[in-house]
Coordinates of N, CA and C in Angstrom, one line a residue:
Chain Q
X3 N -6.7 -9.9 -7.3 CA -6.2 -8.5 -7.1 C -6.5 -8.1 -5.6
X4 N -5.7 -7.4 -5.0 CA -5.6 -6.5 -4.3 C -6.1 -5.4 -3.6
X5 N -6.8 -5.2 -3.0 CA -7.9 -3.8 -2.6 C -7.7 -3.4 -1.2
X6 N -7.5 -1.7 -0.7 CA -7.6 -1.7 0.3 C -8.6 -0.3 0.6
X7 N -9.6 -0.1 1.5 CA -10.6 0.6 1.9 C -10.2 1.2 3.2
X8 N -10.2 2.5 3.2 CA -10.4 3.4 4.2 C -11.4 4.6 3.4
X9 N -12.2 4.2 5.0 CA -13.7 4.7 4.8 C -13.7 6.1 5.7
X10 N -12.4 6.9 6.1 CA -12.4 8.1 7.2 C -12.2 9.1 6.0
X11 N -12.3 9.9 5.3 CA -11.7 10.9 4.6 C -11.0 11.7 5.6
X12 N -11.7 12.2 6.5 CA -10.9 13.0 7.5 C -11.0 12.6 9.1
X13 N -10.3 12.9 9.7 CA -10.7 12.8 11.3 C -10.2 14.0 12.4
X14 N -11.0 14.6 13.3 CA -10.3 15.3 14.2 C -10.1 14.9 15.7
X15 N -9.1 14.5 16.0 CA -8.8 14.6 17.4 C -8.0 15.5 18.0
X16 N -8.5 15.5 19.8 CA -7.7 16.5 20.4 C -6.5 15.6 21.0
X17 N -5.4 16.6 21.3 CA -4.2 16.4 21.5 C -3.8 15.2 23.0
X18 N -3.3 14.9 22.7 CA -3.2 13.3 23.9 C -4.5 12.0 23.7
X19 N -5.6 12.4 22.8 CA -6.0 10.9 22.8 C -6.0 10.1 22.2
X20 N -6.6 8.9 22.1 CA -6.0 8.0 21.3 C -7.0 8.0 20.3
X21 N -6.7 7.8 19.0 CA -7.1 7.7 18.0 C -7.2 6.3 16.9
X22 N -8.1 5.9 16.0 CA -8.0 4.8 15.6 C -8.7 5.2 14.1
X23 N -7.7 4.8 13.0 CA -8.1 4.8 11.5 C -8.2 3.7 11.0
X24 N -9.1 3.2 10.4 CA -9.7 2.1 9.9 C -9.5 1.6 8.6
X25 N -8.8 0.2 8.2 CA -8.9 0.1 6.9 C -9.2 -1.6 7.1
X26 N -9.9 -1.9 5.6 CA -10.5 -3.0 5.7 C -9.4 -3.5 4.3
X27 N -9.4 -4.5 3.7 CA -8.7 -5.0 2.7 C -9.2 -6.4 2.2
X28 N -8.9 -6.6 1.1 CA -9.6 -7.5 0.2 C -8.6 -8.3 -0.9
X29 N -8.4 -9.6 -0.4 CA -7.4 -10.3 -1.2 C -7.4 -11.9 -1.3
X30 N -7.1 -12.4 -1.9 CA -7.4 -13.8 -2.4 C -5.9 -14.7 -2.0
X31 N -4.8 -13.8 -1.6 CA -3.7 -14.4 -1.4 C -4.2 -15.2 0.3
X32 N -3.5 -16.4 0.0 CA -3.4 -16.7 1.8 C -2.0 -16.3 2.5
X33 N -0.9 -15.5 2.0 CA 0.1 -15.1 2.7 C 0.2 -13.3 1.5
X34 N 0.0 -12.0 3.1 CA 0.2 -11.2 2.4 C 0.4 -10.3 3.8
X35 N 1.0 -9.1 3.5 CA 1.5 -7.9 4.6 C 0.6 -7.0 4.0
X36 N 0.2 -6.0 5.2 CA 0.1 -4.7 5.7 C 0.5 -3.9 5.9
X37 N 0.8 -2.9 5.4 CA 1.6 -1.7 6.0 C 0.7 -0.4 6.3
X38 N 1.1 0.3 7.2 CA 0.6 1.7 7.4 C 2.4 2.4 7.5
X39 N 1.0 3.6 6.4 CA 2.8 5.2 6.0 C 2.0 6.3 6.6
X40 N 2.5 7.2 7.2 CA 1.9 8.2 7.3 C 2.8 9.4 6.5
X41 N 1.9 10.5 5.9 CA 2.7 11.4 4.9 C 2.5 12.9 5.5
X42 N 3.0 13.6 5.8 CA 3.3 14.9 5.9 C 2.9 16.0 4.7
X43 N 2.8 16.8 4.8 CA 2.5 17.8 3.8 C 3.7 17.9 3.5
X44 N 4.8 17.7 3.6 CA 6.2 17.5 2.4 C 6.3 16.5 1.5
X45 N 5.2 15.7 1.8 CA 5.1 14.6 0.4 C 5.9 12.7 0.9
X46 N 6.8 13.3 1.5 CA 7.6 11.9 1.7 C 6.8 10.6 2.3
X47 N 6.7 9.8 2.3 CA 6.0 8.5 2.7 C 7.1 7.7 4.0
X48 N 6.0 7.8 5.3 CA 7.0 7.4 5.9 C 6.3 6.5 6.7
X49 N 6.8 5.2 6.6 CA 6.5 3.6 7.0 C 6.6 3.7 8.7
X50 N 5.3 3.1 9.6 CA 5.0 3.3 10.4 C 4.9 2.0 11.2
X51 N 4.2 0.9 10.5 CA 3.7 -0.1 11.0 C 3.7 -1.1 10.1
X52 N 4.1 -2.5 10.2 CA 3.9 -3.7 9.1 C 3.0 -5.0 9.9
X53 N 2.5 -5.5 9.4 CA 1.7 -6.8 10.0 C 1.6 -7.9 9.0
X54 N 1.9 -9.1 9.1 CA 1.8 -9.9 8.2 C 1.0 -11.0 8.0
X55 N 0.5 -11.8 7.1 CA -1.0 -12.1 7.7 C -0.4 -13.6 8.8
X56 N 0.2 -14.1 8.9 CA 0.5 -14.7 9.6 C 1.2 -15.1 10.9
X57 N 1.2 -13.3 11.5 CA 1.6 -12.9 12.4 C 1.1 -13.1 13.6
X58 N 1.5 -13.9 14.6 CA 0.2 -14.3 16.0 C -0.1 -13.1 16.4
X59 N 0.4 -12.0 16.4 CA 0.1 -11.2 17.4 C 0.4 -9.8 16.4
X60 N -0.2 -8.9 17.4 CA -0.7 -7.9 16.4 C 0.3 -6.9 16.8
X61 N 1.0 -6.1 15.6 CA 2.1 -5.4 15.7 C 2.0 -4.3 16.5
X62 N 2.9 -3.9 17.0 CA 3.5 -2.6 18.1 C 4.8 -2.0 17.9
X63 N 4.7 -0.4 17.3 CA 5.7 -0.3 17.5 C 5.6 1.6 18.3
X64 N 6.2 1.6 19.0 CA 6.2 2.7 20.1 C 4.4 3.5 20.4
X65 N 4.6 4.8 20.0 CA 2.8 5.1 20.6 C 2.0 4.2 19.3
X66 N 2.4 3.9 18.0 CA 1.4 2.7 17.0 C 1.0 1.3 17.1
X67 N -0.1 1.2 17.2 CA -0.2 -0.5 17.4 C -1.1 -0.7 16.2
X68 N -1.6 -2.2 15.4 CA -2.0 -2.7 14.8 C -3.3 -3.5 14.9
X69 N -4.2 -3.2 15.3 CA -5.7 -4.1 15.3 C -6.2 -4.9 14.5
X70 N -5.3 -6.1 14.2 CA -5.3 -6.9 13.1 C -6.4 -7.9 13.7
X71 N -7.5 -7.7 12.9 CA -8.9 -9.0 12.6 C -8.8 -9.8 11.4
X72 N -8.0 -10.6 11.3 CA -8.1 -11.6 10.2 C -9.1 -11.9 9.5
X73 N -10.2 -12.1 10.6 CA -11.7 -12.7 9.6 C -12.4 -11.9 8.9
X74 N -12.0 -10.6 10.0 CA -13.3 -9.6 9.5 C -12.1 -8.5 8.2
X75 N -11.4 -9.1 7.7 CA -10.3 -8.5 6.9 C -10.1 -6.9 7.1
X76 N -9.6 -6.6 8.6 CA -9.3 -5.6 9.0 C -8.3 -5.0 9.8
X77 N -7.3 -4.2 9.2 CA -5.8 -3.5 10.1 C -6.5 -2.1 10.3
X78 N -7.0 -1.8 11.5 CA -6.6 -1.0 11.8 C -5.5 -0.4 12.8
X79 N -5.3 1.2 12.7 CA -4.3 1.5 13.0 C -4.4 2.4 14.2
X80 N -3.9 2.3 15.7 CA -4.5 3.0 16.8 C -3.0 3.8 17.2
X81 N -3.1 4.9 16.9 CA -2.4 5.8 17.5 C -2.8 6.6 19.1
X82 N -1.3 6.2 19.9 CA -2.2 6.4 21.2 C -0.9 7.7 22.2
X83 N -2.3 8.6 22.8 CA -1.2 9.7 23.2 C -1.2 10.6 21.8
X84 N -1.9 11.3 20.9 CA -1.8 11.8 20.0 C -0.8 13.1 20.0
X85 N -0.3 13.2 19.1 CA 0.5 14.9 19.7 C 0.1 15.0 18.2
X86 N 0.7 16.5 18.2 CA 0.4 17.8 17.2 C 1.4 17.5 16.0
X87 N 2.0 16.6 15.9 CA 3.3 16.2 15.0 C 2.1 15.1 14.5
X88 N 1.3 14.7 14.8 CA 0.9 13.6 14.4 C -0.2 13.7 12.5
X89 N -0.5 14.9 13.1 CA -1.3 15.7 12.1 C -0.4 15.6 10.7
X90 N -1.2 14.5 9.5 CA -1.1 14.5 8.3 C -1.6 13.5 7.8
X91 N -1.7 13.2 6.6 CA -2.3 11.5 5.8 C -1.9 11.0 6.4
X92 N -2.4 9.7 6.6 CA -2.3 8.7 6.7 C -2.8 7.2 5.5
X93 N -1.9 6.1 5.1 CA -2.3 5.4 4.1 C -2.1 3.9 4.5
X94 N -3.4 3.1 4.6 CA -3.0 1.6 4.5 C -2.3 1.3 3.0
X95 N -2.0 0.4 3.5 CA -1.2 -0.4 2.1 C -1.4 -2.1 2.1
X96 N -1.2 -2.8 0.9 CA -1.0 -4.1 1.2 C 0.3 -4.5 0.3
X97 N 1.1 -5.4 0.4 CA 2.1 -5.9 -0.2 C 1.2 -6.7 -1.9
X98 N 1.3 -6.4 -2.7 CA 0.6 -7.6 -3.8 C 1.7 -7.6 -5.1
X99 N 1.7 -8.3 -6.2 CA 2.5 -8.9 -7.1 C 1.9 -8.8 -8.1
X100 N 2.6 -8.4 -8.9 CA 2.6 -8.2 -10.4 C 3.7 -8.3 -11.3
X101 N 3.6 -9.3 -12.2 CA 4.3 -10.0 -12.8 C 5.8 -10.6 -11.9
X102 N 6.6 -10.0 -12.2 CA 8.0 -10.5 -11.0 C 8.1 -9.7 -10.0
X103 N 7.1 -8.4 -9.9 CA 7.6 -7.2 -8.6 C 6.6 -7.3 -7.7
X104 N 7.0 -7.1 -6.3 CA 6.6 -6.7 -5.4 C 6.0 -4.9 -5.4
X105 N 4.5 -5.0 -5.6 CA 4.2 -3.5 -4.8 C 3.3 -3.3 -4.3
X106 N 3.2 -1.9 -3.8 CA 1.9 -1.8 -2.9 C 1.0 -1.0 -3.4
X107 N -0.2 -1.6 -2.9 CA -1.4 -1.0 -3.1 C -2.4 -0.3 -1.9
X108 N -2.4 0.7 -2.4 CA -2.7 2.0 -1.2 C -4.4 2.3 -1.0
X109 N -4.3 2.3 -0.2 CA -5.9 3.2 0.4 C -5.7 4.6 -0.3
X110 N -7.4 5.1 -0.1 CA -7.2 6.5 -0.5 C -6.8 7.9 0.8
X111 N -6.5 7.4 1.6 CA -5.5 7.9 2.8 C -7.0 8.2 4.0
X112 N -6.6 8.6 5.1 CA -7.2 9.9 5.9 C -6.3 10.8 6.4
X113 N -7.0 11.8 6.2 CA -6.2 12.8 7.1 C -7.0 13.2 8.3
X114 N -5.8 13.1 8.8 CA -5.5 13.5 10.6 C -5.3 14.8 11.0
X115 N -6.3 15.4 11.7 CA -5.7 16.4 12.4 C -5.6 16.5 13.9
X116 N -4.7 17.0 14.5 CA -4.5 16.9 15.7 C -5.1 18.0 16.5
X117 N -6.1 18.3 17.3 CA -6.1 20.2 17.8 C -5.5 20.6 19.2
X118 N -5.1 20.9 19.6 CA -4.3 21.4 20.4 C -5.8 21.8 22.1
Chain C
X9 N 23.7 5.5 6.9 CA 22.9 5.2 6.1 C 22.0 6.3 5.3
X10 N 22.8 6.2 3.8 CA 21.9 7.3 3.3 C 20.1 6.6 2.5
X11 N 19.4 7.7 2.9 CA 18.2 7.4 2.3 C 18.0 7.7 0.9
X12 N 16.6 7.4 0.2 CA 15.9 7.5 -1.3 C 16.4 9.4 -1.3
X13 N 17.0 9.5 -2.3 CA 16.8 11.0 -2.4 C 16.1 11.0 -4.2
X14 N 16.1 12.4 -4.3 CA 14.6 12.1 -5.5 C 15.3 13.5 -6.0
X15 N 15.4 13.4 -7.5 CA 15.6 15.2 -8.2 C 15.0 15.3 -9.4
X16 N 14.5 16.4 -9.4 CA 14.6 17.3 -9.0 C 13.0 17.5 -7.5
X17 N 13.0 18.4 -7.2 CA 12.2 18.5 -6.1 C 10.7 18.8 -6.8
X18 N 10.5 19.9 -7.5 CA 9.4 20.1 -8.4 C 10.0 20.8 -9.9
X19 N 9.0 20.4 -10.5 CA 8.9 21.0 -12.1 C 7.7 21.4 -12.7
X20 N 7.8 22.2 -13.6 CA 6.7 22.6 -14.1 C 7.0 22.2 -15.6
X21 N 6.4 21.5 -16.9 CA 6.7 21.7 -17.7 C 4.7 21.9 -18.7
X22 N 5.2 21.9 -20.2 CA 3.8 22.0 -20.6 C 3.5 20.8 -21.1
X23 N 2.2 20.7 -22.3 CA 1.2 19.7 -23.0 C 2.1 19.2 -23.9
X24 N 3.0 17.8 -23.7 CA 3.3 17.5 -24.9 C 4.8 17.3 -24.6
X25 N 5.5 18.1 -23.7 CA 6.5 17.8 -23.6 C 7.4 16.9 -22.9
X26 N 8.3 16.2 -22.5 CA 8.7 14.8 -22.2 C 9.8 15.6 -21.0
X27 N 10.0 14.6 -19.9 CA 10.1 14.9 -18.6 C 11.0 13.0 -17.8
X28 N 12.4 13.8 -17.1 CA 12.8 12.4 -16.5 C 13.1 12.8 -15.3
X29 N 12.9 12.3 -14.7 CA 12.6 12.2 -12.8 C 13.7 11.7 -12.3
X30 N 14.7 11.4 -11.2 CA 15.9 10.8 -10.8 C 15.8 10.2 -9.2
X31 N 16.1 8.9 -9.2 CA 16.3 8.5 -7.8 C 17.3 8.0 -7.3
X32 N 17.7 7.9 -6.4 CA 18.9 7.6 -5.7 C 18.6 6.2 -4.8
X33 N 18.9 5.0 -4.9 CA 18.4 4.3 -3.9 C 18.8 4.5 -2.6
X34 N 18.4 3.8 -1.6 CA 18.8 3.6 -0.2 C 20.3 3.1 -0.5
X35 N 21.3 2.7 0.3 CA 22.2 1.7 0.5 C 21.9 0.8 0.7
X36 N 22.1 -0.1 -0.3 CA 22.4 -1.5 0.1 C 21.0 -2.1 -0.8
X37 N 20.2 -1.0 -1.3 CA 18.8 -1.7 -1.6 C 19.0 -1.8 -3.2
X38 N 18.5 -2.6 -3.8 CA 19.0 -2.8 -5.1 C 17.4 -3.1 -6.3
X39 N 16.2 -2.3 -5.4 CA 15.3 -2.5 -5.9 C 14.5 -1.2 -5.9
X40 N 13.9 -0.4 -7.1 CA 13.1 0.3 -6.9 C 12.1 0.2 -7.7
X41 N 11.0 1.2 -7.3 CA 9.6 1.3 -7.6 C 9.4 2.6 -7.8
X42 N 8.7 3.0 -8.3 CA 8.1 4.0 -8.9 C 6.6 4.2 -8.9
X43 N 6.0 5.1 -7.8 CA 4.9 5.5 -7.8 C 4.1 7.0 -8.2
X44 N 3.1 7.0 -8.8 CA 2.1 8.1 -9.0 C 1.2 8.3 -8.1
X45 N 1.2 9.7 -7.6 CA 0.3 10.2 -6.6 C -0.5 11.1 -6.7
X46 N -1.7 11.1 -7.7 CA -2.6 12.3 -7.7 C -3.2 13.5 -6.7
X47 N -3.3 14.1 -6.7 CA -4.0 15.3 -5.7 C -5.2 14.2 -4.8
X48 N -5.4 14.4 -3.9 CA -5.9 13.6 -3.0 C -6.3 12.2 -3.3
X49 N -5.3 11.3 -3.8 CA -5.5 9.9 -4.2 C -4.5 9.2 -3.3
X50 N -4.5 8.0 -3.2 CA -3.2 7.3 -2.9 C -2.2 7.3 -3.7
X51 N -1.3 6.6 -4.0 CA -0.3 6.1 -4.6 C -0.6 5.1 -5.6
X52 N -0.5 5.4 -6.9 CA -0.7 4.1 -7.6 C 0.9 3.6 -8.4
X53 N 1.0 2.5 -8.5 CA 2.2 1.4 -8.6 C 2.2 2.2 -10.2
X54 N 3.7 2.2 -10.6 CA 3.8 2.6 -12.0 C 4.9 1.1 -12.6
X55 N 5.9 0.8 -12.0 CA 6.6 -0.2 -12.2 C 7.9 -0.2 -11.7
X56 N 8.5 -1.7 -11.4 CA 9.6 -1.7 -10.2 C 11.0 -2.3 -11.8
X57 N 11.8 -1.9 -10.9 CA 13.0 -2.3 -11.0 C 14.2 -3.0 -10.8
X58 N 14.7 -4.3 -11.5 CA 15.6 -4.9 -10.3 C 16.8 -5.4 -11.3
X59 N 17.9 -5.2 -10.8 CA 18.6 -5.9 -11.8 C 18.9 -5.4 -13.0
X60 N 18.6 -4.1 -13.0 CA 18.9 -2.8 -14.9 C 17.1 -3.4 -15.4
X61 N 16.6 -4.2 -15.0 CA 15.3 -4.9 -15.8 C 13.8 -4.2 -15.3
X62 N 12.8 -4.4 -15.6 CA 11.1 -3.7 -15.3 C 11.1 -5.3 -15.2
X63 N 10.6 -5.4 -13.9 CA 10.1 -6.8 -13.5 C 8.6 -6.8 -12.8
X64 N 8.1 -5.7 -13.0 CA 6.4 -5.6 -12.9 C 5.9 -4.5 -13.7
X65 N 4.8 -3.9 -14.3 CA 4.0 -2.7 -14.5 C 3.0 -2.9 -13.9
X66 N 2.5 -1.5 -13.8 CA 1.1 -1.3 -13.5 C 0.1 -0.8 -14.5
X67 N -0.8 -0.2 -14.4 CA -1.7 -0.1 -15.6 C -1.5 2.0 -16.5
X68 N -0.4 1.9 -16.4 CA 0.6 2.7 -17.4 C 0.8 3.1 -18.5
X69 N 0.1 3.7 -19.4 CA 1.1 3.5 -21.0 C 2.5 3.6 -21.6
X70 N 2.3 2.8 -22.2 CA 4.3 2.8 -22.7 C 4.9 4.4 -22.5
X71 N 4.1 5.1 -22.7 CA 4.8 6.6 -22.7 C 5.5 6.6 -21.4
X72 N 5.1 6.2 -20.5 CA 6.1 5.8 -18.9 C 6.6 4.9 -19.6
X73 N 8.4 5.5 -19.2 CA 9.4 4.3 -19.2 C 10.6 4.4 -18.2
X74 N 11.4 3.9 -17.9 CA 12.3 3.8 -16.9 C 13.5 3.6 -17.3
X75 N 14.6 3.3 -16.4 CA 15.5 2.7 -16.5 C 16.3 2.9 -15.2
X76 N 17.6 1.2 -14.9 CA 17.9 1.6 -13.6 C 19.8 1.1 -13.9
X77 N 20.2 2.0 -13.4 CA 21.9 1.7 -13.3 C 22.2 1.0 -13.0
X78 N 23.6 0.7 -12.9 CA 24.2 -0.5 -12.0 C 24.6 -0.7 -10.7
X79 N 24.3 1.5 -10.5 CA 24.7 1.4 -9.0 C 23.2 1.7 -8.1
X80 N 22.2 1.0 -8.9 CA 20.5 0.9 -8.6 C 19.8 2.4 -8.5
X81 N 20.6 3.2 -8.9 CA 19.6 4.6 -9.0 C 18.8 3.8 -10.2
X82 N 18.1 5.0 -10.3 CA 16.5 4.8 -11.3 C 16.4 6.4 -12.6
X83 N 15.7 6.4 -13.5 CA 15.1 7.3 -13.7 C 13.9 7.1 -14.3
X84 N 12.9 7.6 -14.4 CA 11.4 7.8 -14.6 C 11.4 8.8 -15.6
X85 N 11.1 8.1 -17.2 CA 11.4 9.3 -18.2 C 9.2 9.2 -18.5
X86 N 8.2 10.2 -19.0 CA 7.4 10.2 -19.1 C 7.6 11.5 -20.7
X87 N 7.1 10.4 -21.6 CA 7.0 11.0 -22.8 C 5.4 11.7 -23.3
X88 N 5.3 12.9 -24.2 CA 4.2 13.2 -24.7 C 2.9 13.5 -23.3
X89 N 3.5 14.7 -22.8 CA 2.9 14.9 -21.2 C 1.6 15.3 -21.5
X90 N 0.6 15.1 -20.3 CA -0.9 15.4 -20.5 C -1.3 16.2 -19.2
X91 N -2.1 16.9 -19.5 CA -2.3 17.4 -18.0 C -2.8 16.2 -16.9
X92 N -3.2 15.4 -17.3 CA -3.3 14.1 -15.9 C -2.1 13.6 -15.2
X93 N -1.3 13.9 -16.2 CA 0.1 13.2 -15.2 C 0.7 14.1 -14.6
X94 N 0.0 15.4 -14.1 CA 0.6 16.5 -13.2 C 0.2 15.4 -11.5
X95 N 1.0 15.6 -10.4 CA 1.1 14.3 -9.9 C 2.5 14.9 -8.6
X96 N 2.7 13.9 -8.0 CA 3.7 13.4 -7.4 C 4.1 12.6 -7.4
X97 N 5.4 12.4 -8.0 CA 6.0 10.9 -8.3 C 7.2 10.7 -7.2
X98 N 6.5 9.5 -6.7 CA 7.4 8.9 -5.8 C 7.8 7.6 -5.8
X99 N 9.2 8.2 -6.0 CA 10.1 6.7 -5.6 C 10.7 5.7 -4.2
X100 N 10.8 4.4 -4.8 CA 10.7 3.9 -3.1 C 11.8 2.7 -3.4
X101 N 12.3 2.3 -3.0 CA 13.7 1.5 -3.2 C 13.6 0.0 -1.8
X102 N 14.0 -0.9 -2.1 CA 13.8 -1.9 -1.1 C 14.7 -2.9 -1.4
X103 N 15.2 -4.1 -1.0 CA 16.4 -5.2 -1.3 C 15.2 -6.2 -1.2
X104 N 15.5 -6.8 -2.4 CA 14.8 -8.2 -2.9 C 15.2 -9.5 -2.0
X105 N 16.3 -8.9 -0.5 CA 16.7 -10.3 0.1 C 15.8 -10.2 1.2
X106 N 14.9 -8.7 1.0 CA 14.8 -8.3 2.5 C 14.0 -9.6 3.3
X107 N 13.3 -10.4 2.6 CA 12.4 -11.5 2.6 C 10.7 -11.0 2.8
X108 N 9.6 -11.5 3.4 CA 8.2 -11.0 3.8 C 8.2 -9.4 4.0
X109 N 8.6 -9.2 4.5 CA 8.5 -8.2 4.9 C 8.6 -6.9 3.9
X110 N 10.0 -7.1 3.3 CA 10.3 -6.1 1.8 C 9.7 -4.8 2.2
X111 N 10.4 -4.3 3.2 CA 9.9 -3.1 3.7 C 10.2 -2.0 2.4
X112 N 9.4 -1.1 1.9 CA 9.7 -0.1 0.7 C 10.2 1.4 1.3
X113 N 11.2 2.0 1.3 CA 11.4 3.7 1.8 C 11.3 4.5 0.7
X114 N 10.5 5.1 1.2 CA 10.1 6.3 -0.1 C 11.4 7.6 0.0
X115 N 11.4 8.0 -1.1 CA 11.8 9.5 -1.0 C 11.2 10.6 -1.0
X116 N 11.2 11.9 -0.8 CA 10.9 12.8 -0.8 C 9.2 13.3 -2.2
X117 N 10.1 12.8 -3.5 CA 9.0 12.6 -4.1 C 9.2 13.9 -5.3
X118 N 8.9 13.9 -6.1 CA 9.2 15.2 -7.3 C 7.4 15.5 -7.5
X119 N 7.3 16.7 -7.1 CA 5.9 16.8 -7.8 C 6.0 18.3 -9.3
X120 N 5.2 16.9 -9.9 CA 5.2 17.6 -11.5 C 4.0 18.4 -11.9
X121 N 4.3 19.2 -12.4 CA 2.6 20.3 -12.7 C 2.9 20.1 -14.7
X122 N 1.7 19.7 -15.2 CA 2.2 20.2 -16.7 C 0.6 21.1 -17.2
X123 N 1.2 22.2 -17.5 CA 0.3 22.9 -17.6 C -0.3 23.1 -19.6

């Protein structure tokens, strides 16, 4: 089975710095993905970052990058240049299987706030 | 490219009474999932869809059931409601070709109050 830990319930940073949410994960697969969603207070889930465990290098994608530690079973997620848009949940995920479907299994989020 | 759209947006119903949810997939994605989202919880997996078939559950009672068209929309029917399953249910749609990656896009999400 599948487990993923984030240990921030909340975090505050101020506006432009870089920030980093922590999730650790726990799995017996030797091939599995990562994802980070961040969610807005309108509810929608929106996919940020993927990393896969077999990935040489650790994902980037514009101000988000991926702090993937393989040994120490850890993605964190470093948002850098923070702005005021940035402010809402945030959720690790991991890809895992059950019976024929693919789904994910979520951290219990942190929320981000941004302060001005 | 149109995205997951999700209807109704919110509902209210009461103890007991039965409730179906509507998703729209992405284009082109021919797979959906269905998640439950408690007041400050993550998301927990309820069961996917591929093919008109439930090709996973999660730890669910039969009272959740589904069904998916042929043009991969979904619906999320939840019979004999309890106040625990007041919630946000969100659906997420993805293509079974996509390979590793199987990136999932959520929609908007229906949140349900049963009072």
């Amino acid at each position: 089975a599948q487990k993923i830990t984030q240990t921030q319930p909340g975090m505050f940073v101020q506006e432009k710095e870089a920030v980093t949410l922590d999730c650790t994960y726990d799995t017996s697969d030797p091939s599995y993905g990562l994802f980070w969603y961040k969610q807005p207070s309108s509810g929608e889930m929106i996919f940020l970052i993927y990393q896969g465990s077999y990935d040489q290098q650790n994902a980037t994608e514009g101000r988000y990058s991926l702090n993937f530690q393989k040994a120490r079973k850890s993605a964190n997620l470093v948002i850098s240049a923070s702005q005021l848009g940035d402010s809402a949940m945030y959720f690790c995920a991991m890809r895992g299987r059950i019976q024929g479907a693919q789904k994910l299994v979520f951290g219990q989020g942190t929320r981000l706030t941004i302060n001005p | 490219e149109t995205g997951v759209t999700q209807s109704p947006t919110h509902l209210i119903k009461t103890r007991g009474q039965q409730v179906t949810l509507r998703c729209s997939s992405q284009s082109g994605h021919n797979t959906v999932s269905w998640y439950q989202q408690a007041l400050g919880q993550g998301p927990q997996f309820i069961f996917q869809y591929y093919r008109e078939e439930e090709n996973g559950r999660g730890n669910f009672p039969p009272r959740f059931s589904g069904l998916q068209f042929p043009n991969y929309s979904s619906e999320l029917n939840v019979n004999a409601l309890e106040l625990d399953d007041s919630a946000l249910y969100l659906c997420a749609s993805s293509s079974i070709l996509a390979g590793l990656n199987n990136e999932q896009f959520f929609g908007p999400g229906t949140r349900l109050t049963v009072l």
